[in-house]
Amino acid sequence: MKNINKALSLTLATLVSMPVLAENINSEDFSFGGRIEARAALADSDFTDKSRVRLNGQGKHEINDGITAVGKFEFELSQDNDTADTTNQTKTRYLYVGAETAYGTLTYGTQDNAVTYLTDFTDMAEYFSGYTNEEITASGDRAEDTILYSVTKGDLTFNASANLKATENGGGLMVAYKLLPSVELSAGYAATEAAENVSDSSDVYMIGARYTNGGILVSGLVQKGSLADADFDAVDAFASYGFGENTVSVSYNYLSADDQSVNDVNFVAFEYGRYIGDVAAYAGYKVALSNDTSAEHGNNNNADEFIVGARYSF
């Protein structure tokens, strides 16, 4: 019991002192930050705690006039209260190093895939967006053992990545171009060849577009390919309007696969957020349509969902 109390005290002291710590160690070459976020979800009368803590740090160091070393880490601590005792789960979101040059940036580690830039066109809501990418290994937001090359020249952005993980060999390409300061188009391809006897091989072709003007954001993403050796189609759309310290948004997520083991996604969601400096409060409601099974609560995966949360960033 004495050791448990000591551990709890150290954890609490760490969380309380994080903003002060970040302020003290931030420098021109290195920055430290994160978020503390309390969230709760309700679906089909089932309550689920979605709270989490994220800690990150990133830095740069100029080696010479042509090469700058870069590095980043981010860890997420979340709660799992499915049992009588709440347990903590730790996830590595980013952990990579690399170099920046006039010819682009090359990094290795746990990081974004090449097509993450494109899928982020519509993965913009506080909670109810990005569902289709969770089902597709090839276009997932991040991957371990990944080499990423990225370069931006004027209005053109190009990404290429290769995943060296033994169970998820693959990679992807993405190109985006700004037709106007407010209009950007993008196209990409990604594929993953899973290990033998593993069914999460996938490949995906995608095109996307987004429009930004002041507080207005409208974006869309269309995907088509194979998932678990079956064909699939996916469509994401997102629109938001920010005014003052407020943002309202609506998102639509759709994914249908021939493989019955893959969750169908088909919903419309509405969210409202209020942002005051480093503090945010938000709420959202997801309306499950016809064949949607993304709720994953009990026997009624087609349930509507409600989310409410508050976040402090530092």
PDB file of C-alpha atoms in Angstrom:
ATOM      1  CA  MET A   1       0.000   0.000   0.000  1.00  0.00           C
ATOM      2  CA  LYS A   2       2.882   2.338   0.822  1.00  0.00           C
ATOM      3  CA  ASN A   3       4.383   1.793  -2.639  1.00  0.00           C
ATOM      4  CA  ILE A   4       0.996   2.344  -4.313  1.00  0.00           C
ATOM      5  CA  ASN A   5       0.468   5.624  -2.478  1.00  0.00           C
ATOM      6  CA  LYS A   6       3.969   6.752  -3.422  1.00  0.00           C
ATOM      7  CA  ALA A   7       3.329   5.941  -7.080  1.00  0.00           C
ATOM      8  CA  LEU A   8       0.026   7.810  -7.060  1.00  0.00           C
ATOM      9  CA  SER A   9       1.666  10.822  -5.431  1.00  0.00           C
ATOM     10  CA  LEU A  10       4.423  10.891  -8.029  1.00  0.00           C
ATOM     11  CA  THR A  11       1.888  10.621 -10.877  1.00  0.00           C
ATOM     12  CA  LEU A  12      -0.239  13.455  -9.484  1.00  0.00           C
ATOM     13  CA  ALA A  13       2.798  15.646  -8.908  1.00  0.00           C
ATOM     14  CA  THR A  14       3.952  15.026 -12.474  1.00  0.00           C
ATOM     15  CA  LEU A  15       0.587  15.993 -13.981  1.00  0.00           C
ATOM     16  CA  VAL A  16       0.266  19.122 -11.844  1.00  0.00           C
ATOM     17  CA  SER A  17       3.787  20.307 -12.655  1.00  0.00           C
ATOM     18  CA  MET A  18       3.726  19.608 -16.393  1.00  0.00           C
ATOM     19  CA  PRO A  19       2.864  23.149 -17.531  1.00  0.00           C
ATOM     20  CA  VAL A  20       5.678  24.537 -15.358  1.00  0.00           C
ATOM     21  CA  LEU A  21       8.064  21.865 -16.619  1.00  0.00           C
ATOM     22  CA  ALA A  22       7.170  22.609 -20.236  1.00  0.00           C
ATOM     23  CA  GLU A  23       7.761  26.325 -19.704  1.00  0.00           C
ATOM     24  CA  ASN A  24      11.149  25.675 -18.120  1.00  0.00           C
ATOM     25  CA  ILE A  25      12.547  23.285 -20.735  1.00  0.00           C
ATOM     26  CA  ASN A  26      11.111  24.775 -23.917  1.00  0.00           C
ATOM     27  CA  SER A  27      13.899  26.313 -25.949  1.00  0.00           C
ATOM     28  CA  GLU A  28      14.660  27.319 -29.496  1.00  0.00           C
ATOM     29  CA  ASP A  29      15.697  23.733 -30.259  1.00  0.00           C
ATOM     30  CA  PHE A  30      13.224  21.711 -28.169  1.00  0.00           C
ATOM     31  CA  SER A  31       9.611  22.041 -27.075  1.00  0.00           C
ATOM     32  CA  PHE A  32       7.531  19.990 -24.647  1.00  0.00           C
ATOM     33  CA  GLY A  33       3.737  19.836 -24.441  1.00  0.00           C
ATOM     34  CA  GLY A  34       0.651  17.711 -24.321  1.00  0.00           C
ATOM     35  CA  ARG A  35      -2.972  17.591 -23.276  1.00  0.00           C
ATOM     36  CA  ILE A  36      -5.160  16.385 -20.426  1.00  0.00           C
ATOM     37  CA  GLU A  37      -8.575  15.402 -21.765  1.00  0.00           C
ATOM     38  CA  ALA A  38     -11.647  14.129 -19.943  1.00  0.00           C
ATOM     39  CA  ARG A  39     -14.190  12.510 -22.279  1.00  0.00           C
ATOM     40  CA  ALA A  40     -17.297  10.400 -21.860  1.00  0.00           C
ATOM     41  CA  ALA A  41     -19.318   8.519 -24.484  1.00  0.00           C
ATOM     42  CA  LEU A  42     -22.879   7.225 -24.278  1.00  0.00           C
ATOM     43  CA  ALA A  43     -24.268   4.654 -26.726  1.00  0.00           C
ATOM     44  CA  ASP A  44     -27.373   2.517 -26.305  1.00  0.00           C
ATOM     45  CA  SER A  45     -27.467   3.429 -22.581  1.00  0.00           C
ATOM     46  CA  ASP A  46     -23.855   2.229 -22.166  1.00  0.00           C
ATOM     47  CA  PHE A  47     -21.433   4.722 -20.603  1.00  0.00           C
ATOM     48  CA  THR A  48     -17.750   4.566 -21.595  1.00  0.00           C
ATOM     49  CA  ASP A  49     -14.921   6.679 -20.227  1.00  0.00           C
ATOM     50  CA  LYS A  50     -12.672   7.954 -23.047  1.00  0.00           C
ATOM     51  CA  SER A  51     -10.319  10.128 -20.967  1.00  0.00           C
ATOM     52  CA  ARG A  52      -6.683  10.357 -21.949  1.00  0.00           C
ATOM     53  CA  VAL A  53      -3.393  12.158 -21.376  1.00  0.00           C
ATOM     54  CA  ARG A  54      -0.918  12.897 -24.148  1.00  0.00           C
ATOM     55  CA  LEU A  55       2.710  13.934 -23.626  1.00  0.00           C
ATOM     56  CA  ASN A  56       4.937  15.024 -26.484  1.00  0.00           C
ATOM     57  CA  GLY A  57       8.267  16.576 -27.214  1.00  0.00           C
ATOM     58  CA  GLN A  58       9.968  17.593 -30.426  1.00  0.00           C
ATOM     59  CA  GLY A  59      13.193  19.264 -31.329  1.00  0.00           C
ATOM     60  CA  LYS A  60      15.603  20.314 -34.041  1.00  0.00           C
ATOM     61  CA  HIS A  61      19.363  20.692 -34.105  1.00  0.00           C
ATOM     62  CA  GLU A  62      21.253  22.276 -36.985  1.00  0.00           C
ATOM     63  CA  ILE A  63      24.164  20.015 -37.895  1.00  0.00           C
ATOM     64  CA  ASN A  64      25.397  22.287 -40.689  1.00  0.00           C
ATOM     65  CA  ASP A  65      23.998  24.739 -43.222  1.00  0.00           C
ATOM     66  CA  GLY A  66      22.390  21.929 -45.212  1.00  0.00           C
ATOM     67  CA  ILE A  67      21.216  19.375 -42.613  1.00  0.00           C
ATOM     68  CA  THR A  68      19.036  19.750 -39.522  1.00  0.00           C
ATOM     69  CA  ALA A  69      18.389  16.780 -37.233  1.00  0.00           C
ATOM     70  CA  VAL A  70      14.775  16.365 -36.061  1.00  0.00           C
ATOM     71  CA  GLY A  71      13.061  14.150 -33.518  1.00  0.00           C
ATOM     72  CA  LYS A  72       9.648  13.736 -31.943  1.00  0.00           C
ATOM     73  CA  PHE A  73       7.882  11.562 -29.385  1.00  0.00           C
ATOM     74  CA  GLU A  74       4.294  11.396 -28.182  1.00  0.00           C
ATOM     75  CA  PHE A  75       2.783   8.949 -25.708  1.00  0.00           C
ATOM     76  CA  GLU A  76      -0.872   8.524 -24.802  1.00  0.00           C
ATOM     77  CA  LEU A  77      -2.132   7.259 -21.448  1.00  0.00           C
ATOM     78  CA  SER A  78      -5.779   6.180 -21.344  1.00  0.00           C
ATOM     79  CA  GLN A  79      -8.112   4.393 -18.939  1.00  0.00           C
ATOM     80  CA  ASP A  80      -9.801   1.032 -19.290  1.00  0.00           C
ATOM     81  CA  ASN A  81     -12.598   0.645 -16.738  1.00  0.00           C
ATOM     82  CA  ASP A  82     -14.177  -2.565 -18.036  1.00  0.00           C
ATOM     83  CA  THR A  83     -13.132  -4.314 -14.832  1.00  0.00           C
ATOM     84  CA  ALA A  84     -13.623  -3.463 -11.172  1.00  0.00           C
ATOM     85  CA  ASP A  85     -10.168  -1.881 -11.080  1.00  0.00           C
ATOM     86  CA  THR A  86      -9.327   0.842 -13.569  1.00  0.00           C
ATOM     87  CA  THR A  87      -6.190  -0.028 -15.526  1.00  0.00           C
ATOM     88  CA  ASN A  88      -3.966   2.287 -17.520  1.00  0.00           C
ATOM     89  CA  GLN A  89      -3.072   1.685 -21.150  1.00  0.00           C
ATOM     90  CA  THR A  90      -0.053   3.349 -22.743  1.00  0.00           C
ATOM     91  CA  LYS A  91       0.277   3.855 -26.489  1.00  0.00           C
ATOM     92  CA  THR A  92       3.172   5.242 -28.496  1.00  0.00           C
ATOM     93  CA  ARG A  93       1.764   7.631 -31.086  1.00  0.00           C
ATOM     94  CA  TYR A  94       5.033   9.074 -32.366  1.00  0.00           C
ATOM     95  CA  LEU A  95       8.660   8.128 -31.847  1.00  0.00           C
ATOM     96  CA  TYR A  96      10.966   9.046 -34.713  1.00  0.00           C
ATOM     97  CA  VAL A  97      14.193  10.757 -35.719  1.00  0.00           C
ATOM     98  CA  GLY A  98      15.467  12.062 -39.029  1.00  0.00           C
ATOM     99  CA  ALA A  99      16.892  14.950 -40.971  1.00  0.00           C
ATOM    100  CA  GLU A 100      15.626  18.008 -42.820  1.00  0.00           C
ATOM    101  CA  THR A 101      17.376  19.270 -45.951  1.00  0.00           C
ATOM    102  CA  ALA A 102      16.596  21.595 -48.835  1.00  0.00           C
ATOM    103  CA  TYR A 103      15.522  18.474 -50.739  1.00  0.00           C
ATOM    104  CA  GLY A 104      12.954  17.298 -48.193  1.00  0.00           C
ATOM    105  CA  THR A 105      12.655  15.586 -44.814  1.00  0.00           C
ATOM    106  CA  LEU A 106      13.526  11.940 -44.177  1.00  0.00           C
ATOM    107  CA  THR A 107      12.509  10.288 -40.876  1.00  0.00           C
ATOM    108  CA  TYR A 108      12.301   6.792 -39.394  1.00  0.00           C
ATOM    109  CA  GLY A 109      10.234   5.361 -36.529  1.00  0.00           C
ATOM    110  CA  THR A 110       6.623   5.321 -35.399  1.00  0.00           C
ATOM    111  CA  GLN A 111       5.011   8.109 -37.400  1.00  0.00           C
ATOM    112  CA  ASP A 112       2.512   9.142 -40.072  1.00  0.00           C
ATOM    113  CA  ASN A 113       2.134   7.193 -43.286  1.00  0.00           C
ATOM    114  CA  ALA A 114       2.542   8.976 -46.616  1.00  0.00           C
ATOM    115  CA  VAL A 115      -1.218   9.280 -47.114  1.00  0.00           C
ATOM    116  CA  THR A 116      -1.953  10.658 -43.615  1.00  0.00           C
ATOM    117  CA  TYR A 117      -1.652  14.165 -45.057  1.00  0.00           C
ATOM    118  CA  LEU A 118      -4.556  13.284 -47.368  1.00  0.00           C
ATOM    119  CA  THR A 119      -6.773  11.451 -44.867  1.00  0.00           C
ATOM    120  CA  ASP A 120      -6.422  14.445 -42.530  1.00  0.00           C
ATOM    121  CA  PHE A 121      -8.493  16.434 -45.026  1.00  0.00           C
ATOM    122  CA  THR A 122     -11.629  14.972 -43.419  1.00  0.00           C
ATOM    123  CA  ASP A 123     -10.315  13.674 -40.078  1.00  0.00           C
ATOM    124  CA  MET A 124     -10.914  17.062 -38.460  1.00  0.00           C
ATOM    125  CA  ALA A 125     -13.701  16.586 -35.910  1.00  0.00           C
ATOM    126  CA  GLU A 126     -13.025  16.413 -32.187  1.00  0.00           C
ATOM    127  CA  TYR A 127     -14.325  12.853 -32.130  1.00  0.00           C
ATOM    128  CA  PHE A 128     -16.609  11.639 -34.932  1.00  0.00           C
ATOM    129  CA  SER A 129     -14.305  11.522 -37.965  1.00  0.00           C
ATOM    130  CA  GLY A 130     -11.547   9.320 -39.339  1.00  0.00           C
ATOM    131  CA  TYR A 131     -13.525   6.121 -38.773  1.00  0.00           C
ATOM    132  CA  THR A 132     -12.860   4.648 -42.225  1.00  0.00           C
ATOM    133  CA  ASN A 133      -9.072   4.827 -41.787  1.00  0.00           C
ATOM    134  CA  GLU A 134      -9.262   2.764 -38.596  1.00  0.00           C
ATOM    135  CA  GLU A 135     -10.446  -0.195 -40.655  1.00  0.00           C
ATOM    136  CA  ILE A 136      -7.765   0.061 -43.377  1.00  0.00           C
ATOM    137  CA  THR A 137      -4.235  -0.951 -42.392  1.00  0.00           C
ATOM    138  CA  ALA A 138      -2.646   0.564 -45.495  1.00  0.00           C
ATOM    139  CA  SER A 139      -3.998   4.071 -44.861  1.00  0.00           C
ATOM    140  CA  GLY A 140      -3.934   4.081 -41.071  1.00  0.00           C
ATOM    141  CA  ASP A 141      -2.840   7.356 -39.485  1.00  0.00           C
ATOM    142  CA  ARG A 142       0.430   6.016 -38.079  1.00  0.00           C
ATOM    143  CA  ALA A 143       2.604   2.904 -38.276  1.00  0.00           C
ATOM    144  CA  GLU A 144       5.653   1.468 -36.558  1.00  0.00           C
ATOM    145  CA  ASP A 145       8.994   0.905 -38.315  1.00  0.00           C
ATOM    146  CA  THR A 146       8.139   3.454 -40.995  1.00  0.00           C
ATOM    147  CA  ILE A 147      10.422   5.454 -43.282  1.00  0.00           C
ATOM    148  CA  LEU A 148       8.780   8.690 -44.436  1.00  0.00           C
ATOM    149  CA  TYR A 149      10.050  11.122 -47.050  1.00  0.00           C
ATOM    150  CA  SER A 150       8.220  14.435 -47.403  1.00  0.00           C
ATOM    151  CA  VAL A 151       8.927  17.485 -49.518  1.00  0.00           C
ATOM    152  CA  THR A 152       7.028  20.694 -50.232  1.00  0.00           C
ATOM    153  CA  LYS A 153       7.938  22.962 -53.119  1.00  0.00           C
ATOM    154  CA  GLY A 154       5.682  25.951 -53.489  1.00  0.00           C
ATOM    155  CA  ASP A 155       2.106  24.691 -53.862  1.00  0.00           C
ATOM    156  CA  LEU A 156       3.154  21.052 -54.358  1.00  0.00           C
ATOM    157  CA  THR A 157       3.520  18.506 -51.529  1.00  0.00           C
ATOM    158  CA  PHE A 158       4.827  14.960 -52.067  1.00  0.00           C
ATOM    159  CA  ASN A 159       5.044  12.130 -49.520  1.00  0.00           C
ATOM    160  CA  ALA A 160       6.389   8.593 -49.822  1.00  0.00           C
ATOM    161  CA  SER A 161       6.605   5.989 -47.057  1.00  0.00           C
ATOM    162  CA  ALA A 162       7.686   2.388 -46.543  1.00  0.00           C
ATOM    163  CA  ASN A 163       6.658   0.216 -43.608  1.00  0.00           C
ATOM    164  CA  LEU A 164       9.372  -2.258 -42.629  1.00  0.00           C
ATOM    165  CA  LYS A 165       7.440  -4.045 -39.875  1.00  0.00           C
ATOM    166  CA  ALA A 166       7.564  -7.794 -40.512  1.00  0.00           C
ATOM    167  CA  THR A 167       3.794  -8.271 -40.181  1.00  0.00           C
ATOM    168  CA  GLU A 168       2.799  -5.196 -42.197  1.00  0.00           C
ATOM    169  CA  ASN A 169       5.199  -4.701 -45.091  1.00  0.00           C
ATOM    170  CA  GLY A 170       3.991  -2.011 -47.461  1.00  0.00           C
ATOM    171  CA  GLY A 171       4.059   1.652 -48.256  1.00  0.00           C
ATOM    172  CA  GLY A 172       2.369   4.518 -49.997  1.00  0.00           C
ATOM    173  CA  LEU A 173       2.589   7.642 -52.132  1.00  0.00           C
ATOM    174  CA  MET A 174       0.705  10.938 -51.951  1.00  0.00           C
ATOM    175  CA  VAL A 175       0.755  14.149 -53.952  1.00  0.00           C
ATOM    176  CA  ALA A 176      -1.185  17.318 -53.140  1.00  0.00           C
ATOM    177  CA  TYR A 177      -1.418  20.577 -55.043  1.00  0.00           C
ATOM    178  CA  LYS A 178      -2.950  23.932 -54.117  1.00  0.00           C
ATOM    179  CA  LEU A 179      -4.862  25.228 -57.115  1.00  0.00           C
ATOM    180  CA  LEU A 180      -5.627  28.369 -55.131  1.00  0.00           C
ATOM    181  CA  PRO A 181      -4.678  29.456 -51.613  1.00  0.00           C
ATOM    182  CA  SER A 182      -8.138  28.224 -50.558  1.00  0.00           C
ATOM    183  CA  VAL A 183      -8.391  25.061 -52.715  1.00  0.00           C
ATOM    184  CA  GLU A 184      -6.188  21.944 -52.447  1.00  0.00           C
ATOM    185  CA  LEU A 185      -6.494  18.659 -54.355  1.00  0.00           C
ATOM    186  CA  SER A 186      -4.731  15.410 -53.479  1.00  0.00           C
ATOM    187  CA  ALA A 187      -4.388  11.809 -54.622  1.00  0.00           C
ATOM    188  CA  GLY A 188      -2.678   8.829 -53.050  1.00  0.00           C
ATOM    189  CA  TYR A 189      -2.120   5.072 -53.029  1.00  0.00           C
ATOM    190  CA  ALA A 190      -1.138   2.777 -50.170  1.00  0.00           C
ATOM    191  CA  ALA A 191      -0.755  -0.987 -49.767  1.00  0.00           C
ATOM    192  CA  THR A 192       0.063  -3.426 -46.973  1.00  0.00           C
ATOM    193  CA  GLU A 193       1.007  -7.063 -47.441  1.00  0.00           C
ATOM    194  CA  ALA A 194       0.390  -8.721 -44.091  1.00  0.00           C
ATOM    195  CA  ALA A 195       2.285 -11.761 -42.893  1.00  0.00           C
ATOM    196  CA  GLU A 196       1.183 -15.228 -44.002  1.00  0.00           C
ATOM    197  CA  ASN A 197      -2.092 -16.372 -42.374  1.00  0.00           C
ATOM    198  CA  VAL A 198      -2.912 -12.783 -41.353  1.00  0.00           C
ATOM    199  CA  SER A 199      -5.996 -11.288 -42.985  1.00  0.00           C
ATOM    200  CA  ASP A 200      -5.347  -7.552 -42.766  1.00  0.00           C
ATOM    201  CA  SER A 201      -3.652  -7.074 -46.139  1.00  0.00           C
ATOM    202  CA  SER A 202      -5.082  -4.046 -47.893  1.00  0.00           C
ATOM    203  CA  ASP A 203      -4.589  -1.592 -50.700  1.00  0.00           C
ATOM    204  CA  VAL A 204      -6.382   1.671 -51.322  1.00  0.00           C
ATOM    205  CA  TYR A 205      -6.644   4.351 -53.983  1.00  0.00           C
ATOM    206  CA  MET A 206      -7.848   7.734 -52.753  1.00  0.00           C
ATOM    207  CA  ILE A 207      -8.582  11.238 -53.922  1.00  0.00           C
ATOM    208  CA  GLY A 208      -9.455  14.230 -51.780  1.00  0.00           C
ATOM    209  CA  ALA A 209     -10.138  17.935 -51.860  1.00  0.00           C
ATOM    210  CA  ARG A 210     -10.539  20.710 -49.327  1.00  0.00           C
ATOM    211  CA  TYR A 211     -11.620  24.317 -49.340  1.00  0.00           C
ATOM    212  CA  THR A 212     -10.731  26.813 -46.623  1.00  0.00           C
ATOM    213  CA  ASN A 213     -11.810  30.428 -46.381  1.00  0.00           C
ATOM    214  CA  GLY A 214     -11.656  32.252 -43.075  1.00  0.00           C
ATOM    215  CA  GLY A 215     -13.615  30.171 -40.590  1.00  0.00           C
ATOM    216  CA  ILE A 216     -15.046  27.856 -43.286  1.00  0.00           C
ATOM    217  CA  LEU A 217     -13.641  24.394 -44.015  1.00  0.00           C
ATOM    218  CA  VAL A 218     -15.223  21.949 -46.485  1.00  0.00           C
ATOM    219  CA  SER A 219     -13.457  18.721 -47.432  1.00  0.00           C
ATOM    220  CA  GLY A 220     -14.097  15.337 -49.010  1.00  0.00           C
ATOM    221  CA  LEU A 221     -12.288  12.021 -49.417  1.00  0.00           C
ATOM    222  CA  VAL A 222     -13.125   9.039 -51.656  1.00  0.00           C
ATOM    223  CA  GLN A 223     -11.400   5.677 -51.203  1.00  0.00           C
ATOM    224  CA  LYS A 224     -11.606   2.411 -53.101  1.00  0.00           C
ATOM    225  CA  GLY A 225      -9.605  -0.781 -52.794  1.00  0.00           C
ATOM    226  CA  SER A 226      -9.368  -4.150 -51.063  1.00  0.00           C
ATOM    227  CA  LEU A 227      -9.498  -4.962 -47.364  1.00  0.00           C
ATOM    228  CA  ALA A 228      -9.023  -8.456 -45.941  1.00  0.00           C
ATOM    229  CA  ASP A 229      -9.064  -9.784 -49.525  1.00  0.00           C
ATOM    230  CA  ALA A 230     -12.455  -8.168 -50.212  1.00  0.00           C
ATOM    231  CA  ASP A 231     -13.428  -5.043 -52.123  1.00  0.00           C
ATOM    232  CA  PHE A 232     -14.503  -1.921 -50.266  1.00  0.00           C
ATOM    233  CA  ASP A 233     -15.703   1.619 -50.940  1.00  0.00           C
ATOM    234  CA  ALA A 234     -15.416   4.557 -48.554  1.00  0.00           C
ATOM    235  CA  VAL A 235     -16.509   8.189 -48.576  1.00  0.00           C
ATOM    236  CA  ASP A 236     -15.773  10.861 -45.951  1.00  0.00           C
ATOM    237  CA  ALA A 237     -17.061  14.430 -45.917  1.00  0.00           C
ATOM    238  CA  PHE A 238     -16.512  17.198 -43.398  1.00  0.00           C
ATOM    239  CA  ALA A 239     -17.652  20.792 -43.030  1.00  0.00           C
ATOM    240  CA  SER A 240     -17.076  23.258 -40.210  1.00  0.00           C
ATOM    241  CA  TYR A 241     -17.584  26.925 -39.450  1.00  0.00           C
ATOM    242  CA  GLY A 242     -15.659  28.813 -36.818  1.00  0.00           C
ATOM    243  CA  PHE A 243     -16.882  32.080 -35.362  1.00  0.00           C
ATOM    244  CA  GLY A 244     -15.172  33.786 -32.470  1.00  0.00           C
ATOM    245  CA  GLU A 245     -14.286  31.118 -29.902  1.00  0.00           C
ATOM    246  CA  ASN A 246     -16.857  28.667 -31.305  1.00  0.00           C
ATOM    247  CA  THR A 247     -16.842  25.978 -33.994  1.00  0.00           C
ATOM    248  CA  VAL A 248     -19.727  23.922 -35.338  1.00  0.00           C
ATOM    249  CA  SER A 249     -19.190  20.972 -37.659  1.00  0.00           C
ATOM    250  CA  VAL A 250     -20.930  18.141 -39.474  1.00  0.00           C
ATOM    251  CA  SER A 251     -19.217  14.989 -40.726  1.00  0.00           C
ATOM    252  CA  TYR A 252     -20.263  11.992 -42.791  1.00  0.00           C
ATOM    253  CA  ASN A 253     -18.369   8.689 -42.702  1.00  0.00           C
ATOM    254  CA  TYR A 254     -19.177   5.727 -44.947  1.00  0.00           C
ATOM    255  CA  LEU A 255     -17.384   2.419 -45.512  1.00  0.00           C
ATOM    256  CA  SER A 256     -18.829  -0.760 -46.983  1.00  0.00           C
ATOM    257  CA  ALA A 257     -16.766  -3.922 -47.525  1.00  0.00           C
ATOM    258  CA  ASP A 258     -17.656  -7.264 -49.054  1.00  0.00           C
ATOM    259  CA  ASP A 259     -16.006  -9.006 -46.084  1.00  0.00           C
ATOM    260  CA  GLN A 260     -18.641  -9.377 -43.347  1.00  0.00           C
ATOM    261  CA  SER A 261     -15.989  -9.297 -40.599  1.00  0.00           C
ATOM    262  CA  VAL A 262     -15.310  -5.624 -41.348  1.00  0.00           C
ATOM    263  CA  ASN A 263     -17.500  -3.130 -39.531  1.00  0.00           C
ATOM    264  CA  ASP A 264     -19.759  -1.120 -41.822  1.00  0.00           C
ATOM    265  CA  VAL A 265     -19.528   2.624 -41.229  1.00  0.00           C
ATOM    266  CA  ASN A 266     -22.462   4.837 -42.178  1.00  0.00           C
ATOM    267  CA  PHE A 267     -23.278   7.839 -39.991  1.00  0.00           C
ATOM    268  CA  VAL A 268     -23.754  11.585 -39.810  1.00  0.00           C
ATOM    269  CA  ALA A 269     -22.376  13.464 -36.791  1.00  0.00           C
ATOM    270  CA  PHE A 270     -22.817  16.983 -35.446  1.00  0.00           C
ATOM    271  CA  GLU A 271     -20.383  18.655 -33.056  1.00  0.00           C
ATOM    272  CA  TYR A 272     -19.963  21.942 -31.225  1.00  0.00           C
ATOM    273  CA  GLY A 273     -16.763  23.164 -29.608  1.00  0.00           C
ATOM    274  CA  ARG A 274     -15.818  26.221 -27.603  1.00  0.00           C
ATOM    275  CA  TYR A 275     -12.140  27.179 -27.472  1.00  0.00           C
ATOM    276  CA  ILE A 276     -10.763  29.632 -24.932  1.00  0.00           C
ATOM    277  CA  GLY A 277      -6.993  29.806 -25.038  1.00  0.00           C
ATOM    278  CA  ASP A 278      -5.587  26.442 -23.957  1.00  0.00           C
ATOM    279  CA  VAL A 279      -8.997  25.167 -22.818  1.00  0.00           C
ATOM    280  CA  ALA A 280     -11.600  23.465 -25.022  1.00  0.00           C
ATOM    281  CA  ALA A 281     -15.052  22.062 -24.297  1.00  0.00           C
ATOM    282  CA  TYR A 282     -17.073  20.153 -26.870  1.00  0.00           C
ATOM    283  CA  ALA A 283     -20.057  17.894 -27.421  1.00  0.00           C
ATOM    284  CA  GLY A 284     -21.194  15.795 -30.350  1.00  0.00           C
ATOM    285  CA  TYR A 285     -23.978  13.488 -31.465  1.00  0.00           C
ATOM    286  CA  LYS A 286     -23.648  10.690 -34.007  1.00  0.00           C
ATOM    287  CA  VAL A 287     -26.703   9.494 -35.919  1.00  0.00           C
ATOM    288  CA  ALA A 288     -26.245   5.875 -37.020  1.00  0.00           C
ATOM    289  CA  LEU A 289     -27.740   5.198 -40.453  1.00  0.00           C
ATOM    290  CA  SER A 290     -29.127   1.911 -41.865  1.00  0.00           C
ATOM    291  CA  ASN A 291     -26.177  -0.538 -41.828  1.00  0.00           C
ATOM    292  CA  ASP A 292     -23.796   1.353 -39.505  1.00  0.00           C
ATOM    293  CA  THR A 293     -22.084  -0.941 -36.965  1.00  0.00           C
ATOM    294  CA  SER A 294     -19.374   1.403 -35.706  1.00  0.00           C
ATOM    295  CA  ALA A 295     -20.729   1.911 -32.175  1.00  0.00           C
ATOM    296  CA  GLU A 296     -19.344  -1.423 -30.945  1.00  0.00           C
ATOM    297  CA  HIS A 297     -21.511  -1.405 -27.831  1.00  0.00           C
ATOM    298  CA  GLY A 298     -23.118  -4.700 -26.776  1.00  0.00           C
ATOM    299  CA  ASN A 299     -25.480  -6.242 -29.291  1.00  0.00           C
ATOM    300  CA  ASN A 300     -26.622  -2.919 -30.763  1.00  0.00           C
ATOM    301  CA  ASN A 301     -23.669  -1.719 -32.791  1.00  0.00           C
ATOM    302  CA  ASN A 302     -26.099   0.402 -34.808  1.00  0.00           C
ATOM    303  CA  ALA A 303     -26.702   2.708 -31.830  1.00  0.00           C
ATOM    304  CA  ASP A 304     -26.507   6.493 -31.930  1.00  0.00           C
ATOM    305  CA  GLU A 305     -23.709   7.939 -29.798  1.00  0.00           C
ATOM    306  CA  PHE A 306     -23.202  11.051 -27.692  1.00  0.00           C
ATOM    307  CA  ILE A 307     -19.797  12.435 -26.685  1.00  0.00           C
ATOM    308  CA  VAL A 308     -18.883  15.228 -24.281  1.00  0.00           C
ATOM    309  CA  GLY A 309     -15.385  16.325 -23.370  1.00  0.00           C
ATOM    310  CA  ALA A 310     -13.073  18.996 -22.004  1.00  0.00           C
ATOM    311  CA  ARG A 311      -9.389  19.456 -22.754  1.00  0.00           C
ATOM    312  CA  TYR A 312      -6.506  21.436 -21.296  1.00  0.00           C
ATOM    313  CA  SER A 313      -3.487  21.782 -23.589  1.00  0.00           C
ATOM    314  CA  PHE A 314      -0.026  22.900 -22.566  1.00  0.00           C
TER     315      PHE A 314
END
